[in-house]
XYZ file of C-alpha atoms in Angstrom:
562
model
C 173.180 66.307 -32.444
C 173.962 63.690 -29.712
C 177.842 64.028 -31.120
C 178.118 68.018 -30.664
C 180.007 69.150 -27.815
C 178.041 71.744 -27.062
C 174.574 69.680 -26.968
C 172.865 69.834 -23.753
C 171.924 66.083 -21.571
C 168.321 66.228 -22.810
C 169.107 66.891 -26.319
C 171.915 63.817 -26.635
C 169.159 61.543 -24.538
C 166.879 62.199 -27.531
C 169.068 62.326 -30.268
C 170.044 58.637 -29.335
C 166.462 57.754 -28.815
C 165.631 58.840 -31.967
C 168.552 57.110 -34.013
C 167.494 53.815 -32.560
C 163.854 54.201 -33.843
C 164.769 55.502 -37.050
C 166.920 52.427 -37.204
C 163.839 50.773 -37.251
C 162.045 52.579 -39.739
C 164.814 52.013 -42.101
C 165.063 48.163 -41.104
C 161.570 48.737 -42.443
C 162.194 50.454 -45.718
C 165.093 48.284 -46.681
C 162.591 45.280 -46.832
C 159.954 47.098 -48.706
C 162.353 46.711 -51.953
C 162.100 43.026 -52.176
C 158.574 42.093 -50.242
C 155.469 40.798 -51.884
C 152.349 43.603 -51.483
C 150.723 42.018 -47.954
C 154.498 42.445 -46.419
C 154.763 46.258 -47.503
C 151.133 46.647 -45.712
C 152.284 45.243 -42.668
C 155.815 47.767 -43.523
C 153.883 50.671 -43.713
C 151.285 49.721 -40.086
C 154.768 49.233 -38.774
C 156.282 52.225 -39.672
C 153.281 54.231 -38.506
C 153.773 52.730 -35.024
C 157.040 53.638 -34.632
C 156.450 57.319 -35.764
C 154.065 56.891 -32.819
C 156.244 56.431 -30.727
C 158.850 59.119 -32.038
C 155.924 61.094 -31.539
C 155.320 60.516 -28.279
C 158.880 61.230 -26.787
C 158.227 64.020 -24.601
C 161.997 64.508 -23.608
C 162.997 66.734 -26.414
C 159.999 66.576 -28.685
C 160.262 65.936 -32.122
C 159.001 69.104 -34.471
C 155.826 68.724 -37.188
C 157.808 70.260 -39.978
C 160.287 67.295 -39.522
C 157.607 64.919 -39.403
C 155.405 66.075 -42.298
C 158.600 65.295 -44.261
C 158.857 61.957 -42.394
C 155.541 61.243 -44.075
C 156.122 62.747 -47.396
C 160.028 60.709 -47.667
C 157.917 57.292 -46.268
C 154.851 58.097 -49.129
C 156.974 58.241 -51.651
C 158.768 55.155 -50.872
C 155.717 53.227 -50.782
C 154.626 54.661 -54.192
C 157.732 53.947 -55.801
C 157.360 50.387 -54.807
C 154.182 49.844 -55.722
C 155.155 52.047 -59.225
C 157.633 49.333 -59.825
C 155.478 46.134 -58.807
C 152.487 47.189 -61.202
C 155.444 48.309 -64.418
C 157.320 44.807 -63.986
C 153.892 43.144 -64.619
C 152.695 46.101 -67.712
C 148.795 46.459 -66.808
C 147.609 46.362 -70.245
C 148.829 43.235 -71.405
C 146.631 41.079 -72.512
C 146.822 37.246 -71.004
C 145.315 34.467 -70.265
C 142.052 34.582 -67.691
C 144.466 33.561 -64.440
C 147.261 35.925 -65.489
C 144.822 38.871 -66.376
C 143.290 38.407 -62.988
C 146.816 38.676 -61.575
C 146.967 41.819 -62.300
C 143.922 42.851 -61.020
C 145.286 41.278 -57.695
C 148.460 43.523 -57.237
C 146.670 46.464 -58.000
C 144.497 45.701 -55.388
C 147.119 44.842 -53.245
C 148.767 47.911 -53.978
C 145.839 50.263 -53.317
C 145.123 48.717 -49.867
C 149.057 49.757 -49.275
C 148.981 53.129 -50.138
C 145.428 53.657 -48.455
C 147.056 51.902 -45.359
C 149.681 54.762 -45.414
C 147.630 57.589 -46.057
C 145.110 56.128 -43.360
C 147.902 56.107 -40.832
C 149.105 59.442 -41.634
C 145.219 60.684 -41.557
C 144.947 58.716 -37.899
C 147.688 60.152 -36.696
C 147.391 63.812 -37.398
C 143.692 64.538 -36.994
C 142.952 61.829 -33.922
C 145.686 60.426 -32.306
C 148.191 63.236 -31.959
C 145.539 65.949 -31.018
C 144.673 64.290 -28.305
C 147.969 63.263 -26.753
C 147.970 66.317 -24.096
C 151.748 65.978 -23.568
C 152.891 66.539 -26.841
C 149.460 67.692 -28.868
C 149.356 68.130 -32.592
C 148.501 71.593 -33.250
C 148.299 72.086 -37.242
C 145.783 70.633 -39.770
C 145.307 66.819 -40.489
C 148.154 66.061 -42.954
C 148.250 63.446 -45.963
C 151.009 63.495 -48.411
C 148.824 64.833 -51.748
C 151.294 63.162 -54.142
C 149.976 59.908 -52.376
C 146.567 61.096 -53.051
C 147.075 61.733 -56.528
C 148.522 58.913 -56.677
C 146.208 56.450 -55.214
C 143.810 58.428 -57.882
C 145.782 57.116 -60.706
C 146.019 53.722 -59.663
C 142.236 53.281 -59.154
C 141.787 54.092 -62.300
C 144.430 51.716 -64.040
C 142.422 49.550 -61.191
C 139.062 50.054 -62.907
C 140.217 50.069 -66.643
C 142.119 46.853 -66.469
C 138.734 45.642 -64.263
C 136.274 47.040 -67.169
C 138.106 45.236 -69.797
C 138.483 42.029 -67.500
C 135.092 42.099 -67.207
C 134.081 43.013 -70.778
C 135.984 39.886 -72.264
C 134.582 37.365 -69.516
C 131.059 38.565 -70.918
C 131.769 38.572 -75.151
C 132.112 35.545 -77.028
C 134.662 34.422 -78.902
C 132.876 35.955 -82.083
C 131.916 38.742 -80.416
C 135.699 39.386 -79.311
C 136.937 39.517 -82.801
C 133.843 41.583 -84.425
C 134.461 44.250 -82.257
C 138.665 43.865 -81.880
C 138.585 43.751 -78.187
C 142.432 43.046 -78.449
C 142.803 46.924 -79.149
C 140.888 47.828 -76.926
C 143.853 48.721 -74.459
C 146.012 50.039 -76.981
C 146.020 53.691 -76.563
C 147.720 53.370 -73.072
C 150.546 51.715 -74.835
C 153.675 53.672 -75.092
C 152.219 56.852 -72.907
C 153.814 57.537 -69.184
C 150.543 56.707 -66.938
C 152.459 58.282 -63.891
C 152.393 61.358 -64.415
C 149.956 61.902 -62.099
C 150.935 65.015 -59.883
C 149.826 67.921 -62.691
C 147.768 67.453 -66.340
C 148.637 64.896 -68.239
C 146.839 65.604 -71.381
C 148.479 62.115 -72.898
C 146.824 60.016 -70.031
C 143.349 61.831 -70.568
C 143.184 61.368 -74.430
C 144.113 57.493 -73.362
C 140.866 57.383 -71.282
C 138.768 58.848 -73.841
C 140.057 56.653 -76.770
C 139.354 53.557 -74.599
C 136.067 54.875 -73.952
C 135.266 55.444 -77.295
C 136.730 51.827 -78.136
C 134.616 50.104 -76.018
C 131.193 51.514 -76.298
C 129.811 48.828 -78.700
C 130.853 46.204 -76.701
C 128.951 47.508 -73.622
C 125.739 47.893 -75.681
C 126.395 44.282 -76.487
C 127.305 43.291 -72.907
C 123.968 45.169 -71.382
C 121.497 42.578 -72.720
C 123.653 39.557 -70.836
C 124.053 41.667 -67.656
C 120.100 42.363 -67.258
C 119.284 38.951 -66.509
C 122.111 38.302 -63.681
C 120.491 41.855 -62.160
C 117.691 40.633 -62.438
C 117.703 37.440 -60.128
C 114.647 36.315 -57.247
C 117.912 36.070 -54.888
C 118.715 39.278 -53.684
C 122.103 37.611 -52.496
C 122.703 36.253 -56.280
C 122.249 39.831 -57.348
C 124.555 41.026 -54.878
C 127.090 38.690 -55.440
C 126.834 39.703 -59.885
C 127.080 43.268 -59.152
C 130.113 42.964 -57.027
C 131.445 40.856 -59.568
C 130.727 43.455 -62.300
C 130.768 46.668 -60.501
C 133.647 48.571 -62.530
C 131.619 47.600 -65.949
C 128.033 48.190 -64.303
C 129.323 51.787 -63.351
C 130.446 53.003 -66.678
C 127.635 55.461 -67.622
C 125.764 53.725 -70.559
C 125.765 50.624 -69.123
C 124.137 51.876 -66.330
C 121.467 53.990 -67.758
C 120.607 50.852 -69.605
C 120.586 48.667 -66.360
C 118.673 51.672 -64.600
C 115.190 49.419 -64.408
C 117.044 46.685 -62.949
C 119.630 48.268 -60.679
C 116.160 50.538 -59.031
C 114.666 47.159 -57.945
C 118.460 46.016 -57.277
C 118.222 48.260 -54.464
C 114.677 48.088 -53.149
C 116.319 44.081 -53.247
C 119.067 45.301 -50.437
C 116.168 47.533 -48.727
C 114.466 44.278 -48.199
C 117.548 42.086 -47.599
C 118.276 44.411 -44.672
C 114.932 44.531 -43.313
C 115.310 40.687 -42.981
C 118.284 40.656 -41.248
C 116.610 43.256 -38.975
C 113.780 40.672 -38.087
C 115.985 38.353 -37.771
C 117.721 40.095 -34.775
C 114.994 41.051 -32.713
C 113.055 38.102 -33.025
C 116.240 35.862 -32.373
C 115.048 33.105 -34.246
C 117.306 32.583 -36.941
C 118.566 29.133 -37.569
C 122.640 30.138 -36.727
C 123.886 26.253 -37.548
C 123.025 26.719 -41.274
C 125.616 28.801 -41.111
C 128.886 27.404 -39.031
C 129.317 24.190 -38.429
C 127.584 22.367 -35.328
C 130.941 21.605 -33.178
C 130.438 25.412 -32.257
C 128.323 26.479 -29.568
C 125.252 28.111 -29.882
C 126.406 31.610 -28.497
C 129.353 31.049 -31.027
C 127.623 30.613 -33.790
C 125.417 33.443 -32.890
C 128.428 35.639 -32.680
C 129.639 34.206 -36.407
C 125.961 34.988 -37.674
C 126.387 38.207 -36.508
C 129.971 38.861 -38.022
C 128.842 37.114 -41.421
C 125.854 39.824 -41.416
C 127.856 42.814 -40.589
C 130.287 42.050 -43.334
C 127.417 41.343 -45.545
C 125.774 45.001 -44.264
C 129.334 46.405 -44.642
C 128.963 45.042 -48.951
C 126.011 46.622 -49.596
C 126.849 50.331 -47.763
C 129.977 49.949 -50.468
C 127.742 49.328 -52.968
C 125.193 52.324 -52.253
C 127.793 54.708 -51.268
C 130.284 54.009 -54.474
C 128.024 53.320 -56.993
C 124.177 53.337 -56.032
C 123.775 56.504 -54.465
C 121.535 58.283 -57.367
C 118.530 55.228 -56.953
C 115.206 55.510 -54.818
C 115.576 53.844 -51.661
C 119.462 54.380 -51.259
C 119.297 56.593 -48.278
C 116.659 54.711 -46.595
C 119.373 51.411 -47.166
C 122.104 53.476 -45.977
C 120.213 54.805 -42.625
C 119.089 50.917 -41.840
C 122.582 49.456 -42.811
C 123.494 52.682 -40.534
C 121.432 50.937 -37.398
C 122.185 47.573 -38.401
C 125.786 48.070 -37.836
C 125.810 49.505 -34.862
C 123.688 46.519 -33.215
C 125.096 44.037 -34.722
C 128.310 45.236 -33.055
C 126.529 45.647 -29.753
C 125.130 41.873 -30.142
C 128.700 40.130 -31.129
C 130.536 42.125 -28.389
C 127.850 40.976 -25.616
C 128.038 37.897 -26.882
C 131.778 37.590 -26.776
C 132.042 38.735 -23.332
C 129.048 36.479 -22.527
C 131.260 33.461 -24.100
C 134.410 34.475 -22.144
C 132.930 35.110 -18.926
C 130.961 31.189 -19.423
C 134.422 29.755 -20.449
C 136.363 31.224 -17.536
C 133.830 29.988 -15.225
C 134.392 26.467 -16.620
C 138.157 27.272 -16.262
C 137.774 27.524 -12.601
C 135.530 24.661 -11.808
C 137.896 22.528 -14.185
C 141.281 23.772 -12.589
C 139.053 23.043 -8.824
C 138.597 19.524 -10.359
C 142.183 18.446 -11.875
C 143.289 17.589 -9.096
C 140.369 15.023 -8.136
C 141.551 11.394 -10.128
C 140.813 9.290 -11.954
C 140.577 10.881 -15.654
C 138.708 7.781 -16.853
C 135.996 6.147 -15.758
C 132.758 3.826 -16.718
C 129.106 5.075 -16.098
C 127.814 2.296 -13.885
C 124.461 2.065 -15.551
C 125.266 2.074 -19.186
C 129.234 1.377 -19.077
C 130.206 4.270 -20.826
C 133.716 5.555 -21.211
C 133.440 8.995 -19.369
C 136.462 11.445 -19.616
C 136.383 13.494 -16.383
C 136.968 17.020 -18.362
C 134.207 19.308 -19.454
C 133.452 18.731 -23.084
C 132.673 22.651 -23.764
C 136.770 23.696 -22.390
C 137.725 20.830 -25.372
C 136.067 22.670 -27.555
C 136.751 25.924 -26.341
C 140.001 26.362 -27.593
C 138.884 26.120 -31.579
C 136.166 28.771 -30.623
C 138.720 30.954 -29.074
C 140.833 30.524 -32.490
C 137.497 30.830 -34.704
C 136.559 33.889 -32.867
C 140.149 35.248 -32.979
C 139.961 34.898 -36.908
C 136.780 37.540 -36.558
C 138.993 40.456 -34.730
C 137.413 38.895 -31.091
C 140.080 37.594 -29.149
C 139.351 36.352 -25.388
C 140.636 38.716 -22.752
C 144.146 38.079 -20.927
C 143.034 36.747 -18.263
C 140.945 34.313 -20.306
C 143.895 33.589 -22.550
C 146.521 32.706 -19.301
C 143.604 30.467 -17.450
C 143.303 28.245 -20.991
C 147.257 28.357 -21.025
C 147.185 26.690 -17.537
C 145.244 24.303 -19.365
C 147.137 23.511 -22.119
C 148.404 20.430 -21.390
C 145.178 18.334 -19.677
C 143.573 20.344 -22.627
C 145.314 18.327 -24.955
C 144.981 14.885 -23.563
C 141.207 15.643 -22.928
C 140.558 16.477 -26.617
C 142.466 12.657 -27.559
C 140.632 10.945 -24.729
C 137.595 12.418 -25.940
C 137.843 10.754 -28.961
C 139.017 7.737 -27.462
C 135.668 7.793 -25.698
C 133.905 8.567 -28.455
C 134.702 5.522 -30.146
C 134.232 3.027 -27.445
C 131.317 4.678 -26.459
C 129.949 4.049 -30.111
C 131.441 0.649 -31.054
C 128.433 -1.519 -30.155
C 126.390 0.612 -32.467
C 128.950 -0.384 -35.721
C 129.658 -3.690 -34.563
C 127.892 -6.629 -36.131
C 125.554 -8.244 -32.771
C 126.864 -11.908 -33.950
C 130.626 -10.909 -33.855
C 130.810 -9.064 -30.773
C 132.332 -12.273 -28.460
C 134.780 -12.522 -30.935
C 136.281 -9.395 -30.078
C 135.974 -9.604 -26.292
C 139.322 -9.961 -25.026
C 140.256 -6.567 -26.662
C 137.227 -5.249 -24.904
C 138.293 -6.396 -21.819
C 141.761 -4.744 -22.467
C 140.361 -1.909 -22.792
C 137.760 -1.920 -19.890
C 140.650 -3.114 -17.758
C 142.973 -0.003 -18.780
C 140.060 2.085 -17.897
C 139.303 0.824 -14.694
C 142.945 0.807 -13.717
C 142.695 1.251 -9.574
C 146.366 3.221 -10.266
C 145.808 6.900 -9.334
C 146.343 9.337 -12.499
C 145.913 12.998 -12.100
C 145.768 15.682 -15.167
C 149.200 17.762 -13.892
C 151.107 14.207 -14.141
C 151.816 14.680 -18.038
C 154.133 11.646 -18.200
C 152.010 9.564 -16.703
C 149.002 10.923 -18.795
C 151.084 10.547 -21.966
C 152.224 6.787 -21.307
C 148.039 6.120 -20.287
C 146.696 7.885 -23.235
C 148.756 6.184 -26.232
C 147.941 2.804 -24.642
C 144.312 3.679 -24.750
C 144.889 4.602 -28.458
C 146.415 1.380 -29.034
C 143.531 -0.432 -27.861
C 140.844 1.282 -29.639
C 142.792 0.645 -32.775
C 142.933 -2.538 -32.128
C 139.566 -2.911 -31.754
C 138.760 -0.656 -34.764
C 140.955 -3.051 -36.700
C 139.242 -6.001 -35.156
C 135.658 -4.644 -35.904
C 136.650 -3.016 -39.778
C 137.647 -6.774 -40.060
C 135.322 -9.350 -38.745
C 132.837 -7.055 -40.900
C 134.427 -7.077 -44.100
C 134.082 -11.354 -43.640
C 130.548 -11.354 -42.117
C 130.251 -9.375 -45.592
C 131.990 -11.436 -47.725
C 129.610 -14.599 -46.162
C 126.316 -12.561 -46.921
C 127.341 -11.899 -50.799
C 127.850 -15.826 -51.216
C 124.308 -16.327 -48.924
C 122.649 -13.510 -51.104
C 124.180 -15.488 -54.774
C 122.852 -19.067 -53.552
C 119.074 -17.765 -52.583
C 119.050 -17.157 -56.402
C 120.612 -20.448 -57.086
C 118.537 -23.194 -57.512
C 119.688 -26.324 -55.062
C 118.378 -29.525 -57.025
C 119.507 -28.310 -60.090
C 122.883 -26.976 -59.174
C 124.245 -28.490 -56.076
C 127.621 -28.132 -57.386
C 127.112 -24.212 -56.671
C 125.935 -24.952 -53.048
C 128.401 -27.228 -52.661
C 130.818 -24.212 -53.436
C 129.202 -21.887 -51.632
C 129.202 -23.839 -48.440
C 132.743 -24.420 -48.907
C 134.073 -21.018 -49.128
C 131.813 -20.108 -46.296
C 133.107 -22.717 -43.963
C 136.773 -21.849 -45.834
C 135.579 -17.927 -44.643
C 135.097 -18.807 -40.968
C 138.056 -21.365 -40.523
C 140.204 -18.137 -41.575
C 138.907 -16.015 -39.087
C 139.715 -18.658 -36.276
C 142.954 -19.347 -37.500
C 143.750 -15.765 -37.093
C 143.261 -15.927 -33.361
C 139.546 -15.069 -33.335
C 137.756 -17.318 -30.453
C 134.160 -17.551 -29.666
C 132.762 -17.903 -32.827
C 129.752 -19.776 -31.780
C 127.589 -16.795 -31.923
C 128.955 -16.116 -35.351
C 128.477 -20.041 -37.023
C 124.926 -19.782 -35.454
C 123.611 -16.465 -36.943
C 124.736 -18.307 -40.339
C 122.846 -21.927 -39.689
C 119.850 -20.149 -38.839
C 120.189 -17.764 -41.977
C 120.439 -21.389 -44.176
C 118.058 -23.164 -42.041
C 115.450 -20.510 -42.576
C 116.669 -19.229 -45.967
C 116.749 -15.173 -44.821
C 118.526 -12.473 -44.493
C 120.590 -11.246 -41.846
């Protein structure tokens, strides 16, 4: 089109436009052929936006006939590549535990692909596109059906391969060869399992052989599954039907688990109902569940996520295989509620967070400018870093609450970026004061003077009457890796001295047991290497060791214990 002659401005404008997208989409395509599953996904949400945009060029607009084929040419791409994955790696061979659950992997892998595509095309067609007044969608919601049927098919390979997975994990060894479990996947040998788009009477007979193959080893496996269903943890239950779902949902397993799976979900009734309390009483205990570095609004936000996805298990579990028990619609109206406020709580609490940090951000970008970074508390001489503690932190609670879909705003995002470098030298003179700040508590009373002059190194770097600001970076650079060299000195100095005042105690400790008029040789020896002990440590440039030979006379002279 944009080479004819007789093609009109608009229509060469949008045939160009058009080639340079499509270039895209079959940049995109080309790599499908030799990516691992997770890298088609990402393919196929990539493709979708730039059929988005193709969609939305208004200047010549592009037709729905033209881009139902789009779909159906893209659908069976993605098939075909997942076709060939799951063939190379022949789903009923039977492996090893790790390689079986391989298998199980890529087919998982390779449903969430297809489902991503026929997702996108679903989006599209029945939300996006309707709605986008400009160019609207006008005919029905479309989804390639080949890429329905197909997605069929592959579920169940999915849940055969997962029954028999699950079947061997739960038969002994004995058990295994009394009932010939490795036949039990041979009538899908040697049939063509995708043929999925019409009958395939080879493919059904498959199903029911297997079926019929297997159905003595789930009466076997129904006695060991009643006990895991039948748990006082309603979050140990959970976790051993997920685990077994396929198997659990094959019909005589679950009429014989019917008891157990009926007070399975009165279990999740009740489970819910906690959580429920739990929110409008706001009392739960939120550290027992991330770790304490995060602040409290944090960790009430990660509660909150951990719960929803937690709600989000059991609604699968109901909806897919549950649905049929008392009490299922009365869990699936409260996970119903649930959902909705946790969502409202971890939203308002993640704009509560950002709005907190940004205020910090400005009172903190106010400050930078006001010197010096390090100082000592006059009452208790404490190393005080002249940054606010919470903006340290906040960067790892921007990242941990990034990892749950809640990113901070833009304007959140470029205020921390102005940050970025004080940020960094903050976090490592944090620590810096951490440890000086802490020192006197690890250090043995008696050996402190002995380590004075790198304490007054260090109190002297600190107190250094030289102006430093947070925007000077080389300056802060040069200042902070002279601090570190200090503390490690001192660290080295204090992991020292204690390993001797150690070493002195274990000879003290052997002589109390040793009798002195009877074996003075012993004393005699342990005095020695005592005295050999201390003459080391002053030889190695460690003065004022008065304190140090004192604590040790009055340990002999009054035969005790430090």
């Amino acid at each position: 089109m944009g080479q004819k002659r007789d093609a009109n401005r608009t229509e060469i404008e949008a045939a160009s436009s058009f080639c340079v997208l499509f270039e895209d989409v079959f940049e995109e395509i080309r790599s499908l052929q030799t990516s691992v599953m997770q890298e088609v996904k990402d393919s196929a949400e990539n493709i979708a936006g730039i059929l988005d945009d193709v969609w939305r060029y208004t200047v010549h607009p592009y037709s729905e006939n033209r881009m139902i084929h789009i779909f159906d040419i893209i659908g069976h791409v993605i098939c075909s590549v997942i076709q060939k994955a799951v063939s190379q790696i022949d789903p009923w061979k039977i492996n090893d535990g790790f390689k079986d659950n391989e298998i199980l992997v890529l087919m998982t892998e390779g449903l969430n692909v297809v489902q991503t595509w026929i997702g996108a095309c679903k989006s599209l067609t029945e939300t996006y596109w309707p709605n986008y007044a400009l160019h609207p969608w006008k005919g029905n919601a479309y989804i390639p059906n080949f890429c329905v049927n197909f997605e069929t098919r592959l579920k169940e390979i999915h849940n055969i391969r997962s029954t028999y997975n699950q079947l061997i994990k739960l038969l002994t060894e004995n058990e295994k060869v009394e009932l010939n479990s490795h036949q039990f996947l041979e009538p899908f040998k040697n049939i063509n399992i995708w043929i999925y788009n019409g009958p395939n009477q080879s493919w059904e007979s498959a199903v029911a052989n297997f079926s019929a193959k297997i159905r003595p080893a789930e009466s076997k496996i129904t006695e060991k599954l009643k006990p895991r269903m039948n748990n006082t943890s309603t979050k140990q239950m959970l976790y051993e039907f997920i685990r077994y779902k396929t198997l659990i949902n094959r019909p005589l397993v679950k009429h014989a688990l019917s008891n157990e799976l009926d007070i399975f979900v009165s279990s999740l009734l009740a489970m819910l109902k906690t959580i429920q309390s739990q929110m409008d009483s706001d009392e739960v205990d939120v550290q027992m569940y991330q770790p304490a570095e995060m602040s409290p609004l944090v960790q009430r936000v990660q509660w909150a996520k951990q719960m929803e996805a937690k709600v989000k298990e059991v609604v699968i579990c109901i909806e897919n295989y549950l649905g049929e028990f008392e009490n299922s619609e009365e869990v699936l109206k409260l996970a119903s509620q649930l959902l909705r406020d946790l969502k409202t709580t971890y939203t308002q609490l993640h704009e509560d967070w950002s709005r907190d940090i940004q205020a910090l951000v400005r009172d903190e970008s106010a400050a930078a400018g006001d010197g010096p970074v390090v100082r000592f508390s006059r009452e208790e001489r404490l190393m005080e870093v002249r940054f606010e503690p919470r903006l340290v932190r906040a960067e790892s609670e921007a990242r941990a609450l990034a990892a749950l879909a809640l990113a901070p705003p833009a304007a959140l995002r470029v205020a921390l970026a102005a940050l970025t470098a004080p940020l960094a030298h903050a976090r490592a003179l944090h620590q810096v004061a951490s440890f000086h700040n802490t020192l006197g508590e690890r250090m043995i009373p008696s050996t402190r003077p002995m380590m004075l002059q790198a304490a007054l190194e260090l109190a002297a770097l600190v107190q250094d009457d030289q102006p430093l600001y947070w925007h000077d970076e080389e300056k802060l650079i040069d200042y902070t890796e002279r601090l570190k060299r200090v503390v490690l000195k001192l660290e080295g100095q204090n992991t020292y001295l204690t390993g001797q005042h150690l070493a002195i105690r274990n000879i003290i400790v052997k002589l109390m047991d040793t009798d002195l008029l009877a074996k003075q040789s012993e004393w005699k020896k342990g005095i020695k290497d005592i005295r050999d002990i201390i003459e080391k440590v002053e030889a190695n440039g460690y003065k004022n060791t008065d304190m140090w030979r004192s604590h040790w006379d009055f340990q002999f002279s009054t035969q005790a214990l430090p």
